[in-house]
Amino acid sequence: MSAAEGPLVVGVDSSTQSTKALVVDASTGRVVASGQAPHTVSSGAGRETDPRQWWDALGEALRQCGEAAHEAAAVSVGGQQHGLVTLDGRGEPVRPALLWNDVRSAPQARRLTEELGGAKFWAERTGSVPAASFTVTKWAWLAEHEPEAVRATKAVRLPHDYLTERLTGQGTTDRGDVSGTGWWASATEAYDEEILEHVGLDPALLPRVARPGEVAGTVRDGHDLPFSRGTLVAPGTGDNAAAALGLGVRPGVAVMSLGTSGTVYAVSRQRPADPSGTVAGFADARGDWLPLACTLNCTLAVDRVATLLGLDREAVEPGTAVTLLPYLDGERTPNLPNASGLLHGLRHDTTAGQLLQAAYDGAVHSLLGALDLVLDGDADSSEPLLLIGGGARGTAWQQTVRRLSGRPVQVPEARELVALGAAAQAAGLLTGEDPAAVARRWDTAAGPVFDAVERDEETLARIAGVLSDAAPLLERPTDTH
């Protein structure tokens, strides 16, 4: 391994299932070391993780990086969005964190929307209409179901905030991640006192919002991580904002991320406010905006269908009559938090491979339905759609996105874009550069481009028709026990 040309930085991706760490040469973008460690998520009605697992996984991932982590001059943490971390006066978790894909707070989301001026109020105030994934609805759920936990809470954090605070000893967050809480006003870029008062959350329990490019702190003593004392710590951000940094995304370029959840987003210079709730008006980590639509069911749901059918995930077959809506965890786009999976059009001659293709079609359909809403009106639809995430390298995913979007698709060769975006943010602390410009200098978006194919309007219309007709059934709560 050749010597690094510039200072080393660490980018962290603390995701739903695992924590990854990359040690990156800030001059060239070359990954000089990496590590990864898993954490667990509860099953059943909720989705929870003990935040201490994230810290332990971070330590293990960094130890796998060896001496390179010790030599790093700066670190940044990208993390899963929306999670509710409640800490006591000693900084220990009061209870496991409620994760983004815990949708038990759907009734609270509806109630909060109604009680505070309706969807238009929320969209104009926070940029987004509350959904069951948002932190504010989880806090309302906790207050209703576990009031003793609320009384014991002395600090409220997001997942990436928790790790940053354990590194620095300072309670900080950033505009990108805090914009997904539901209690940060996007118009004023400050905590919304009316919303906080309504849900009974003291703003003193919340972290300071660090500015883009600001140093959040330095790595403190008294930990067992392989960092040198005084290593700079960046504000970090949410995973989607970090991936946008990692790609160096410019305004107007659409990104589709295929992971446990699916997302479509684009950088915009206009503050979004969609009262329909389809598009979340998130901030990015730089000072612009990141209108985003998210689905709860993407690669994990399709892989589950493949497992049930006894098929490899690539074993799809073309079919024209069957529709499968893979809403295995409820759904956020469309907003159907009580939904379960739905199969329609099954015949004697339907094959397992056609059922699997229908699962892919159903997952991609939801994302494409929001794509035009995410993009500004003057965006060029002939520009390639950037396809990232764990599913992006799967042939079945690539072909389904091409067929249903009718757009060219580019698959960046760079892996671990959330961690790379965090690394770019850390590098920006050292060089004074815009982190997105750092990523463009590293050429992280380079990768093969697949030409556009004719859009499959027939399949899109069939799925839309089934979704419309089945709406009452999909809105009906199902027994999860």
Short mmCIF file of C-alpha atoms in Angstrom, two decimals:
data_model
loop_
_atom_site.label_atom_id
_atom_site.label_comp_id
_atom_site.label_asym_id
_atom_site.label_seq_id
_atom_site.Cartn_x
_atom_site.Cartn_y
_atom_site.Cartn_z
CA MET A 1 0.00 0.00 0.00
CA SER A 2 1.48 3.36 -1.05
CA ALA A 3 1.78 6.21 1.40
CA ALA A 4 -1.10 8.66 1.58
CA GLU A 5 -0.67 11.89 -0.37
CA GLY A 6 -2.63 14.01 2.08
CA PRO A 7 -4.01 13.84 5.61
CA LEU A 8 -6.21 10.90 6.50
CA VAL A 9 -9.86 11.27 7.51
CA VAL A 10 -12.47 8.81 8.77
CA GLY A 11 -16.02 8.60 7.45
CA VAL A 12 -18.59 6.54 9.36
CA ASP A 13 -21.89 5.09 8.19
CA SER A 14 -24.00 3.95 11.14
CA SER A 15 -26.91 2.34 9.32
CA THR A 16 -29.84 0.18 10.38
CA GLN A 17 -28.01 -3.14 10.33
CA SER A 18 -24.32 -2.28 10.75
CA THR A 19 -21.67 0.40 11.22
CA LYS A 20 -18.98 0.91 8.59
CA ALA A 21 -15.84 3.01 8.86
CA LEU A 22 -13.56 4.15 6.02
CA VAL A 23 -10.15 5.74 6.39
CA VAL A 24 -9.72 7.97 3.33
CA ASP A 25 -6.82 9.96 1.89
CA ALA A 26 -8.23 13.50 1.88
CA SER A 27 -6.08 14.42 -1.11
CA THR A 28 -7.10 11.65 -3.51
CA GLY A 29 -10.20 10.01 -2.05
CA ARG A 30 -8.44 6.65 -1.93
CA VAL A 31 -9.78 4.32 0.75
CA VAL A 32 -6.74 3.13 2.70
CA ALA A 33 -8.55 1.03 5.33
CA SER A 34 -12.08 -0.08 6.18
CA GLY A 35 -14.03 -1.96 8.82
CA GLN A 36 -17.58 -3.07 9.52
CA ALA A 37 -19.48 -4.50 12.48
CA PRO A 38 -23.16 -5.49 12.83
CA HIS A 39 -25.87 -4.48 15.26
CA THR A 40 -29.29 -6.00 15.84
CA VAL A 41 -32.81 -4.67 15.35
CA SER A 42 -35.79 -6.00 17.26
CA SER A 43 -38.59 -7.79 15.42
CA GLY A 44 -42.31 -7.78 16.12
CA ALA A 45 -44.45 -4.65 16.32
CA GLY A 46 -41.52 -2.23 16.76
CA ARG A 47 -38.04 -1.67 15.40
CA GLU A 48 -35.59 -0.85 18.16
CA THR A 49 -31.84 -0.98 18.84
CA ASP A 50 -29.83 -0.26 21.98
CA PRO A 51 -27.65 2.75 20.97
CA ARG A 52 -24.71 1.25 22.85
CA GLN A 53 -24.55 -1.35 20.08
CA TRP A 54 -23.74 1.45 17.62
CA TRP A 55 -20.84 2.62 19.79
CA ASP A 56 -19.50 -0.91 20.20
CA ALA A 57 -19.82 -1.49 16.44
CA LEU A 58 -18.02 1.79 15.74
CA GLY A 59 -15.16 0.70 17.96
CA GLU A 60 -14.91 -2.69 16.26
CA ALA A 61 -15.07 -1.18 12.75
CA LEU A 62 -12.31 1.31 13.64
CA ARG A 63 -10.13 -1.40 15.16
CA GLN A 64 -10.38 -3.29 11.87
CA CYS A 65 -8.92 -0.17 10.20
CA GLY A 66 -5.71 -0.59 12.22
CA GLU A 67 -3.07 2.10 12.52
CA ALA A 68 -4.65 4.20 9.75
CA ALA A 69 -7.51 5.22 12.07
CA HIS A 70 -5.01 6.38 14.68
CA GLU A 71 -3.35 8.61 12.07
CA ALA A 72 -6.62 10.29 10.99
CA ALA A 73 -6.84 14.05 11.51
CA ALA A 74 -10.65 14.34 11.35
CA VAL A 75 -13.78 12.16 11.59
CA SER A 76 -17.44 12.53 10.66
CA VAL A 77 -20.45 10.31 11.36
CA GLY A 78 -23.30 9.73 8.93
CA GLY A 79 -26.24 7.89 10.46
CA GLN A 80 -29.72 6.52 9.91
CA GLN A 81 -32.27 9.30 10.12
CA HIS A 82 -35.28 9.93 12.38
CA GLY A 83 -34.38 7.54 15.21
CA LEU A 84 -35.37 8.65 18.72
CA VAL A 85 -32.51 8.28 21.23
CA THR A 86 -33.46 9.10 24.84
CA LEU A 87 -30.64 9.54 27.37
CA ASP A 88 -30.63 9.93 31.14
CA GLY A 89 -28.57 12.39 33.16
CA ARG A 90 -25.46 10.19 32.83
CA GLY A 91 -25.77 9.97 29.06
CA GLU A 92 -26.99 6.37 29.17
CA PRO A 93 -29.97 5.21 27.08
CA VAL A 94 -33.28 5.31 28.95
CA ARG A 95 -34.60 2.64 26.59
CA PRO A 96 -33.68 1.24 23.16
CA ALA A 97 -33.83 3.76 20.31
CA LEU A 98 -36.99 3.82 18.20
CA LEU A 99 -35.75 3.50 14.61
CA TRP A 100 -36.94 5.14 11.40
CA ASN A 101 -38.83 2.00 10.31
CA ASP A 102 -40.77 1.70 13.57
CA VAL A 103 -44.24 2.78 12.42
CA ARG A 104 -46.15 2.37 15.69
CA SER A 105 -46.51 6.15 15.88
CA ALA A 106 -48.82 6.35 12.83
CA PRO A 107 -51.82 7.40 15.02
CA GLN A 108 -49.70 10.12 16.63
CA ALA A 109 -48.59 11.34 13.19
CA ARG A 110 -52.22 11.74 12.12
CA ARG A 111 -53.17 13.40 15.39
CA LEU A 112 -50.27 15.88 15.37
CA THR A 113 -51.07 16.86 11.78
CA GLU A 114 -54.68 17.57 12.70
CA GLU A 115 -53.96 19.31 16.00
CA LEU A 116 -51.46 21.81 14.62
CA GLY A 117 -53.05 23.36 11.57
CA GLY A 118 -53.09 20.47 9.14
CA ALA A 119 -50.65 19.31 6.47
CA LYS A 120 -50.17 22.81 5.01
CA PHE A 121 -49.03 24.17 8.40
CA TRP A 122 -46.45 21.42 8.84
CA ALA A 123 -45.14 21.61 5.27
CA GLU A 124 -44.68 25.37 5.46
CA ARG A 125 -43.23 25.27 8.97
CA THR A 126 -40.92 22.23 8.92
CA GLY A 127 -40.81 21.40 5.20
CA SER A 128 -42.51 18.03 5.77
CA VAL A 129 -45.80 16.55 6.90
CA PRO A 130 -45.29 14.20 9.88
CA ALA A 131 -45.10 10.52 9.04
CA ALA A 132 -44.75 7.56 11.38
CA SER A 133 -41.01 7.48 10.71
CA PHE A 134 -40.40 11.02 12.01
CA THR A 135 -38.84 11.66 15.40
CA VAL A 136 -41.58 14.00 16.61
CA THR A 137 -44.23 11.32 16.18
CA LYS A 138 -42.06 8.78 18.02
CA TRP A 139 -41.69 11.21 20.94
CA ALA A 140 -45.49 11.62 21.02
CA TRP A 141 -45.87 7.83 20.97
CA LEU A 142 -43.38 7.46 23.82
CA ALA A 143 -45.13 10.12 25.89
CA GLU A 144 -48.43 8.28 25.46
CA HIS A 145 -47.22 4.70 25.98
CA GLU A 146 -44.15 5.05 28.23
CA PRO A 147 -44.52 8.28 30.23
CA GLU A 148 -42.00 7.04 32.80
CA ALA A 149 -39.34 6.89 30.04
CA VAL A 150 -40.15 10.48 29.04
CA ARG A 151 -39.83 11.62 32.66
CA ALA A 152 -36.41 9.93 32.90
CA THR A 153 -35.13 11.53 29.68
CA LYS A 154 -32.59 14.34 30.12
CA ALA A 155 -31.36 14.49 26.51
CA VAL A 156 -32.93 13.67 23.14
CA ARG A 157 -30.67 12.78 20.24
CA LEU A 158 -30.69 11.33 16.73
CA PRO A 159 -28.54 8.24 16.07
CA HIS A 160 -25.65 10.16 14.51
CA ASP A 161 -25.84 12.77 17.30
CA TYR A 162 -25.39 10.01 19.88
CA LEU A 163 -22.14 8.83 18.34
CA THR A 164 -20.82 12.35 17.76
CA GLU A 165 -21.56 13.25 21.37
CA ARG A 166 -19.78 10.18 22.69
CA LEU A 167 -16.76 11.21 20.61
CA THR A 168 -16.69 14.85 21.69
CA GLY A 169 -18.68 15.13 24.90
CA GLN A 170 -20.73 17.89 23.23
CA GLY A 171 -24.40 17.61 22.25
CA THR A 172 -24.52 18.65 18.58
CA THR A 173 -26.46 17.84 15.45
CA ASP A 174 -26.58 19.30 11.93
CA ARG A 175 -29.23 20.88 9.71
CA GLY A 176 -29.45 17.84 7.41
CA ASP A 177 -30.36 15.32 10.09
CA VAL A 178 -32.36 17.65 12.36
CA SER A 179 -34.58 18.59 9.40
CA GLY A 180 -36.05 15.08 9.62
CA THR A 181 -37.22 15.38 13.21
CA GLY A 182 -40.41 17.40 12.66
CA TRP A 183 -39.46 19.93 15.35
CA TRP A 184 -36.98 22.05 13.35
CA ALA A 185 -38.44 24.95 11.36
CA SER A 186 -36.91 24.99 7.90
CA ALA A 187 -37.94 28.60 7.24
CA THR A 188 -36.02 29.96 10.23
CA GLU A 189 -33.52 27.09 10.60
CA ALA A 190 -34.21 26.90 14.33
CA TYR A 191 -36.12 24.63 16.70
CA ASP A 192 -39.85 25.28 16.48
CA GLU A 193 -40.96 26.29 19.98
CA GLU A 194 -44.69 25.91 19.23
CA ILE A 195 -44.28 22.32 18.05
CA LEU A 196 -41.97 21.44 20.94
CA GLU A 197 -44.41 22.89 23.47
CA HIS A 198 -47.29 20.99 21.87
CA VAL A 199 -45.51 17.63 22.23
CA GLY A 200 -44.11 18.46 25.67
CA LEU A 201 -40.44 18.44 24.72
CA ASP A 202 -38.17 20.93 26.49
CA PRO A 203 -35.78 22.48 23.92
CA ALA A 204 -33.05 22.31 26.59
CA LEU A 205 -33.02 18.53 26.00
CA LEU A 206 -32.02 19.00 22.33
CA PRO A 207 -28.53 19.33 20.85
CA ARG A 208 -27.03 22.49 19.40
CA VAL A 209 -27.33 22.64 15.59
CA ALA A 210 -23.81 23.06 14.20
CA ARG A 211 -23.34 25.04 11.00
CA PRO A 212 -22.02 23.44 7.79
CA GLY A 213 -18.23 23.44 7.91
CA GLU A 214 -18.13 23.98 11.65
CA VAL A 215 -15.96 21.85 13.93
CA ALA A 216 -18.32 20.06 16.33
CA GLY A 217 -15.47 19.29 18.75
CA THR A 218 -12.43 17.10 19.17
CA VAL A 219 -12.15 13.48 20.23
CA ARG A 220 -12.09 13.52 24.00
CA ASP A 221 -10.08 11.37 26.39
CA GLY A 222 -11.50 8.39 28.20
CA HIS A 223 -12.58 6.19 25.29
CA ASP A 224 -11.11 3.03 23.81
CA LEU A 225 -11.27 4.08 20.16
CA PRO A 226 -8.07 4.16 18.08
CA PHE A 227 -8.18 7.93 17.52
CA SER A 228 -5.44 10.31 18.53
CA ARG A 229 -6.37 12.88 21.13
CA GLY A 230 -7.50 16.13 19.51
CA THR A 231 -8.78 14.53 16.28
CA LEU A 232 -11.29 16.97 14.78
CA VAL A 233 -14.95 15.89 14.72
CA ALA A 234 -17.28 17.25 12.03
CA PRO A 235 -21.02 17.81 12.68
CA GLY A 236 -21.92 14.65 10.75
CA THR A 237 -25.36 14.32 9.15
CA GLY A 238 -28.15 11.93 8.19
CA ASP A 239 -27.46 9.08 5.81
CA ASN A 240 -29.19 10.54 2.76
CA ALA A 241 -27.52 13.93 3.15
CA ALA A 242 -24.21 12.14 3.62
CA ALA A 243 -24.72 10.11 0.43
CA ALA A 244 -25.55 13.32 -1.45
CA LEU A 245 -22.24 14.73 -0.22
CA GLY A 246 -20.49 11.48 -1.14
CA LEU A 247 -21.72 11.80 -4.73
CA GLY A 248 -20.98 15.51 -4.96
CA VAL A 249 -24.55 15.92 -6.25
CA ARG A 250 -25.32 19.15 -8.10
CA PRO A 251 -28.83 20.67 -8.23
CA GLY A 252 -31.17 18.93 -10.66
CA VAL A 253 -29.50 15.50 -10.64
CA ALA A 254 -31.81 12.75 -9.35
CA VAL A 255 -30.58 10.01 -7.02
CA MET A 256 -32.33 6.72 -6.28
CA SER A 257 -31.00 4.76 -3.33
CA LEU A 258 -31.89 1.08 -3.07
CA GLY A 259 -31.34 -0.16 0.48
CA THR A 260 -33.46 -1.48 3.33
CA SER A 261 -35.49 1.62 2.57
CA GLY A 262 -35.70 3.16 -0.88
CA THR A 263 -35.26 6.86 -1.48
CA VAL A 264 -35.29 9.34 -4.33
CA TYR A 265 -33.87 12.80 -3.82
CA ALA A 266 -32.14 15.73 -5.49
CA VAL A 267 -30.28 18.80 -4.28
CA SER A 268 -32.33 21.99 -4.68
CA ARG A 269 -31.69 25.65 -3.97
CA GLN A 270 -35.40 26.11 -3.24
CA ARG A 271 -36.81 25.26 0.19
CA PRO A 272 -39.36 22.46 -0.39
CA ALA A 273 -42.82 22.36 1.19
CA ASP A 274 -45.12 19.60 -0.10
CA PRO A 275 -48.46 19.56 1.78
CA SER A 276 -49.32 16.17 0.25
CA GLY A 277 -46.60 14.67 2.44
CA THR A 278 -45.08 12.68 -0.43
CA VAL A 279 -41.90 14.74 -0.48
CA ALA A 280 -40.02 15.46 2.72
CA GLY A 281 -38.45 18.92 2.64
CA PHE A 282 -35.13 18.00 4.21
CA ALA A 283 -32.11 20.26 4.40
CA ASP A 284 -28.81 19.04 3.02
CA ALA A 285 -25.52 19.16 4.91
CA ARG A 286 -24.14 22.12 2.96
CA GLY A 287 -26.72 24.91 3.04
CA ASP A 288 -29.06 23.86 0.22
CA TRP A 289 -32.07 21.55 0.39
CA LEU A 290 -32.68 17.86 -0.22
CA PRO A 291 -36.31 17.16 -1.20
CA LEU A 292 -36.70 13.45 -0.68
CA ALA A 293 -39.30 10.72 -0.92
CA CYS A 294 -38.80 7.48 0.98
CA THR A 295 -40.30 4.02 0.92
CA LEU A 296 -40.02 1.58 3.81
CA ASN A 297 -39.88 -1.52 1.61
CA CYS A 298 -37.05 -1.95 -0.84
CA THR A 299 -34.23 -4.53 -1.00
CA LEU A 300 -35.07 -6.29 2.27
CA ALA A 301 -38.70 -6.77 1.26
CA VAL A 302 -37.85 -8.04 -2.22
CA ASP A 303 -35.21 -10.39 -0.79
CA ARG A 304 -37.82 -11.72 1.62
CA VAL A 305 -40.14 -12.49 -1.28
CA ALA A 306 -37.27 -14.28 -3.05
CA THR A 307 -36.61 -16.34 0.08
CA LEU A 308 -40.28 -17.28 0.43
CA LEU A 309 -40.25 -18.43 -3.20
CA GLY A 310 -36.97 -20.32 -2.77
CA LEU A 311 -35.32 -18.22 -5.49
CA ASP A 312 -32.08 -16.36 -5.93
CA ARG A 313 -32.80 -12.61 -5.94
CA GLU A 314 -31.82 -12.41 -9.63
CA ALA A 315 -34.12 -15.24 -10.75
CA VAL A 316 -36.79 -12.97 -12.25
CA GLU A 317 -38.95 -13.80 -15.25
CA PRO A 318 -40.99 -11.40 -17.37
CA GLY A 319 -44.73 -11.38 -16.72
CA THR A 320 -47.63 -9.11 -17.52
CA ALA A 321 -50.58 -10.10 -15.34
CA VAL A 322 -49.47 -10.27 -11.71
CA THR A 323 -49.08 -7.37 -9.29
CA LEU A 324 -47.27 -7.59 -5.95
CA LEU A 325 -47.16 -4.64 -3.56
CA PRO A 326 -44.35 -5.61 -1.14
CA TYR A 327 -45.48 -3.45 1.78
CA LEU A 328 -44.16 -5.88 4.38
CA ASP A 329 -43.37 -3.18 6.99
CA GLY A 330 -46.30 -0.87 6.33
CA GLU A 331 -45.47 1.88 3.84
CA ARG A 332 -44.55 5.54 3.87
CA THR A 333 -44.82 6.32 0.12
CA PRO A 334 -47.68 5.87 -0.48
CA ASN A 335 -48.67 6.73 3.10
CA LEU A 336 -50.09 3.37 4.23
CA PRO A 337 -48.51 2.67 7.64
CA ASN A 338 -50.93 -0.19 8.42
CA ALA A 339 -50.48 -1.97 5.09
CA SER A 340 -49.12 -5.45 4.55
CA GLY A 341 -48.03 -7.11 1.31
CA LEU A 342 -50.69 -7.57 -1.36
CA LEU A 343 -50.76 -9.96 -4.33
CA HIS A 344 -53.23 -9.61 -7.21
CA GLY A 345 -53.64 -11.38 -10.54
CA LEU A 346 -52.31 -14.82 -9.58
CA ARG A 347 -53.07 -17.54 -12.19
CA HIS A 348 -52.29 -21.24 -12.67
CA ASP A 349 -49.59 -20.35 -15.17
CA THR A 350 -47.93 -17.65 -13.01
CA THR A 351 -44.31 -18.61 -12.30
CA ALA A 352 -42.26 -17.97 -9.20
CA GLY A 353 -39.91 -15.83 -11.28
CA GLN A 354 -42.82 -13.66 -12.41
CA LEU A 355 -43.90 -13.19 -8.79
CA LEU A 356 -40.39 -12.08 -7.91
CA GLN A 357 -40.30 -9.62 -10.82
CA ALA A 358 -43.66 -8.27 -9.63
CA ALA A 359 -42.09 -7.59 -6.22
CA TYR A 360 -39.32 -5.58 -7.89
CA ASP A 361 -41.92 -3.70 -9.95
CA GLY A 362 -43.99 -2.88 -6.89
CA ALA A 363 -40.99 -1.59 -4.96
CA VAL A 364 -39.72 0.61 -7.80
CA HIS A 365 -43.19 1.93 -8.70
CA SER A 366 -43.51 3.77 -5.38
CA LEU A 367 -40.14 5.48 -5.82
CA LEU A 368 -40.75 6.56 -9.40
CA GLY A 369 -44.14 7.99 -8.46
CA ALA A 370 -42.35 10.56 -6.32
CA LEU A 371 -39.43 11.28 -8.66
CA ASP A 372 -41.08 14.13 -10.58
CA LEU A 373 -42.15 15.76 -7.32
CA VAL A 374 -38.59 15.66 -5.98
CA LEU A 375 -37.05 17.29 -9.03
CA ASP A 376 -37.37 21.00 -9.77
CA GLY A 377 -39.45 21.78 -12.86
CA ASP A 378 -36.45 22.72 -14.98
CA ALA A 379 -34.53 19.50 -14.29
CA ASP A 380 -33.31 17.68 -17.41
CA SER A 381 -34.99 14.24 -17.56
CA SER A 382 -32.42 13.04 -20.09
CA GLU A 383 -29.72 13.23 -17.40
CA PRO A 384 -28.86 9.80 -15.97
CA LEU A 385 -30.56 8.75 -12.78
CA LEU A 386 -27.84 7.97 -10.23
CA LEU A 387 -28.54 4.52 -8.78
CA ILE A 388 -26.88 3.81 -5.42
CA GLY A 389 -27.30 1.60 -2.36
CA GLY A 390 -27.02 -2.12 -1.84
CA GLY A 391 -29.41 -2.98 -4.66
CA ALA A 392 -27.80 -0.74 -7.29
CA ARG A 393 -25.41 -3.42 -8.53
CA GLY A 394 -28.13 -6.03 -8.90
CA THR A 395 -29.06 -6.67 -12.52
CA ALA A 396 -32.75 -7.17 -11.69
CA TRP A 397 -32.88 -3.82 -9.87
CA GLN A 398 -31.05 -2.02 -12.68
CA GLN A 399 -33.28 -3.46 -15.39
CA THR A 400 -36.48 -2.76 -13.43
CA VAL A 401 -35.53 0.87 -12.79
CA ARG A 402 -34.60 1.38 -16.46
CA ARG A 403 -37.82 -0.26 -17.73
CA LEU A 404 -40.16 1.60 -15.40
CA SER A 405 -38.41 5.00 -15.49
CA GLY A 406 -37.55 5.23 -19.19
CA ARG A 407 -34.39 7.10 -18.15
CA PRO A 408 -30.68 6.40 -18.54
CA VAL A 409 -29.18 5.02 -15.35
CA GLN A 410 -25.67 5.55 -13.97
CA VAL A 411 -24.25 3.25 -11.28
CA PRO A 412 -21.33 4.87 -9.45
CA GLU A 413 -18.47 2.47 -8.86
CA ALA A 414 -17.70 4.01 -5.47
CA ARG A 415 -19.11 1.96 -2.62
CA GLU A 416 -20.15 3.07 0.85
CA LEU A 417 -21.27 6.52 -0.29
CA VAL A 418 -22.64 7.49 3.13
CA ALA A 419 -19.25 6.85 4.71
CA LEU A 420 -17.52 8.57 1.79
CA GLY A 421 -19.76 11.61 2.21
CA ALA A 422 -18.92 11.72 5.90
CA ALA A 423 -15.25 11.46 4.97
CA ALA A 424 -15.66 14.33 2.50
CA GLN A 425 -17.21 16.41 5.29
CA ALA A 426 -14.27 15.58 7.55
CA ALA A 427 -11.85 16.49 4.76
CA GLY A 428 -13.61 19.82 4.31
CA LEU A 429 -12.74 20.68 7.91
CA LEU A 430 -9.06 20.32 7.05
CA THR A 431 -9.02 22.01 3.62
CA GLY A 432 -11.82 24.58 3.95
CA GLU A 433 -13.53 23.13 0.85
CA ASP A 434 -17.21 22.47 0.24
CA PRO A 435 -17.55 18.72 1.00
CA ALA A 436 -19.48 18.16 -2.25
CA ALA A 437 -16.58 19.73 -4.14
CA VAL A 438 -14.22 17.38 -2.29
CA ALA A 439 -16.29 14.40 -3.48
CA ARG A 440 -16.30 15.69 -7.06
CA ARG A 441 -12.53 16.02 -6.86
CA TRP A 442 -12.45 12.40 -5.73
CA ASP A 443 -14.67 11.51 -8.78
CA THR A 444 -16.98 9.39 -6.63
CA ALA A 445 -19.90 9.37 -9.10
CA ALA A 446 -17.87 7.76 -11.91
CA GLY A 447 -19.40 4.53 -13.16
CA PRO A 448 -21.12 2.81 -16.09
CA VAL A 449 -24.11 4.49 -17.75
CA PHE A 450 -26.95 2.33 -19.09
CA ASP A 451 -28.97 3.81 -21.95
CA ALA A 452 -32.64 4.61 -21.60
CA VAL A 453 -35.19 2.01 -22.73
CA GLU A 454 -38.85 2.51 -23.58
CA ARG A 455 -40.90 3.13 -20.46
CA ASP A 456 -43.23 0.26 -19.53
CA GLU A 457 -46.43 2.30 -19.26
CA GLU A 458 -48.63 -0.80 -19.16
CA THR A 459 -47.05 -2.15 -15.97
CA LEU A 460 -47.08 1.28 -14.33
CA ALA A 461 -50.79 1.71 -15.10
CA ARG A 462 -51.63 -1.79 -13.84
CA ILE A 463 -49.84 -1.26 -10.51
CA ALA A 464 -51.46 2.17 -10.08
CA GLY A 465 -54.89 0.65 -10.73
CA VAL A 466 -54.42 -2.15 -8.19
CA LEU A 467 -53.09 0.31 -5.63
CA SER A 468 -56.10 2.57 -6.09
CA ASP A 469 -58.66 -0.23 -5.98
CA ALA A 470 -57.05 -1.88 -2.95
CA ALA A 471 -56.65 1.32 -0.92
CA PRO A 472 -59.38 0.48 1.67
CA LEU A 473 -57.84 -2.95 2.24
CA LEU A 474 -54.31 -1.55 2.51
CA GLU A 475 -55.43 1.06 5.05
CA ARG A 476 -56.96 -1.57 7.32
CA PRO A 477 -54.78 -2.52 10.34
CA THR A 478 -53.59 -6.12 10.39
CA ASP A 479 -52.80 -8.28 13.40
CA THR A 480 -49.01 -8.33 13.81
CA HIS A 481 -48.98 -11.12 16.40
#
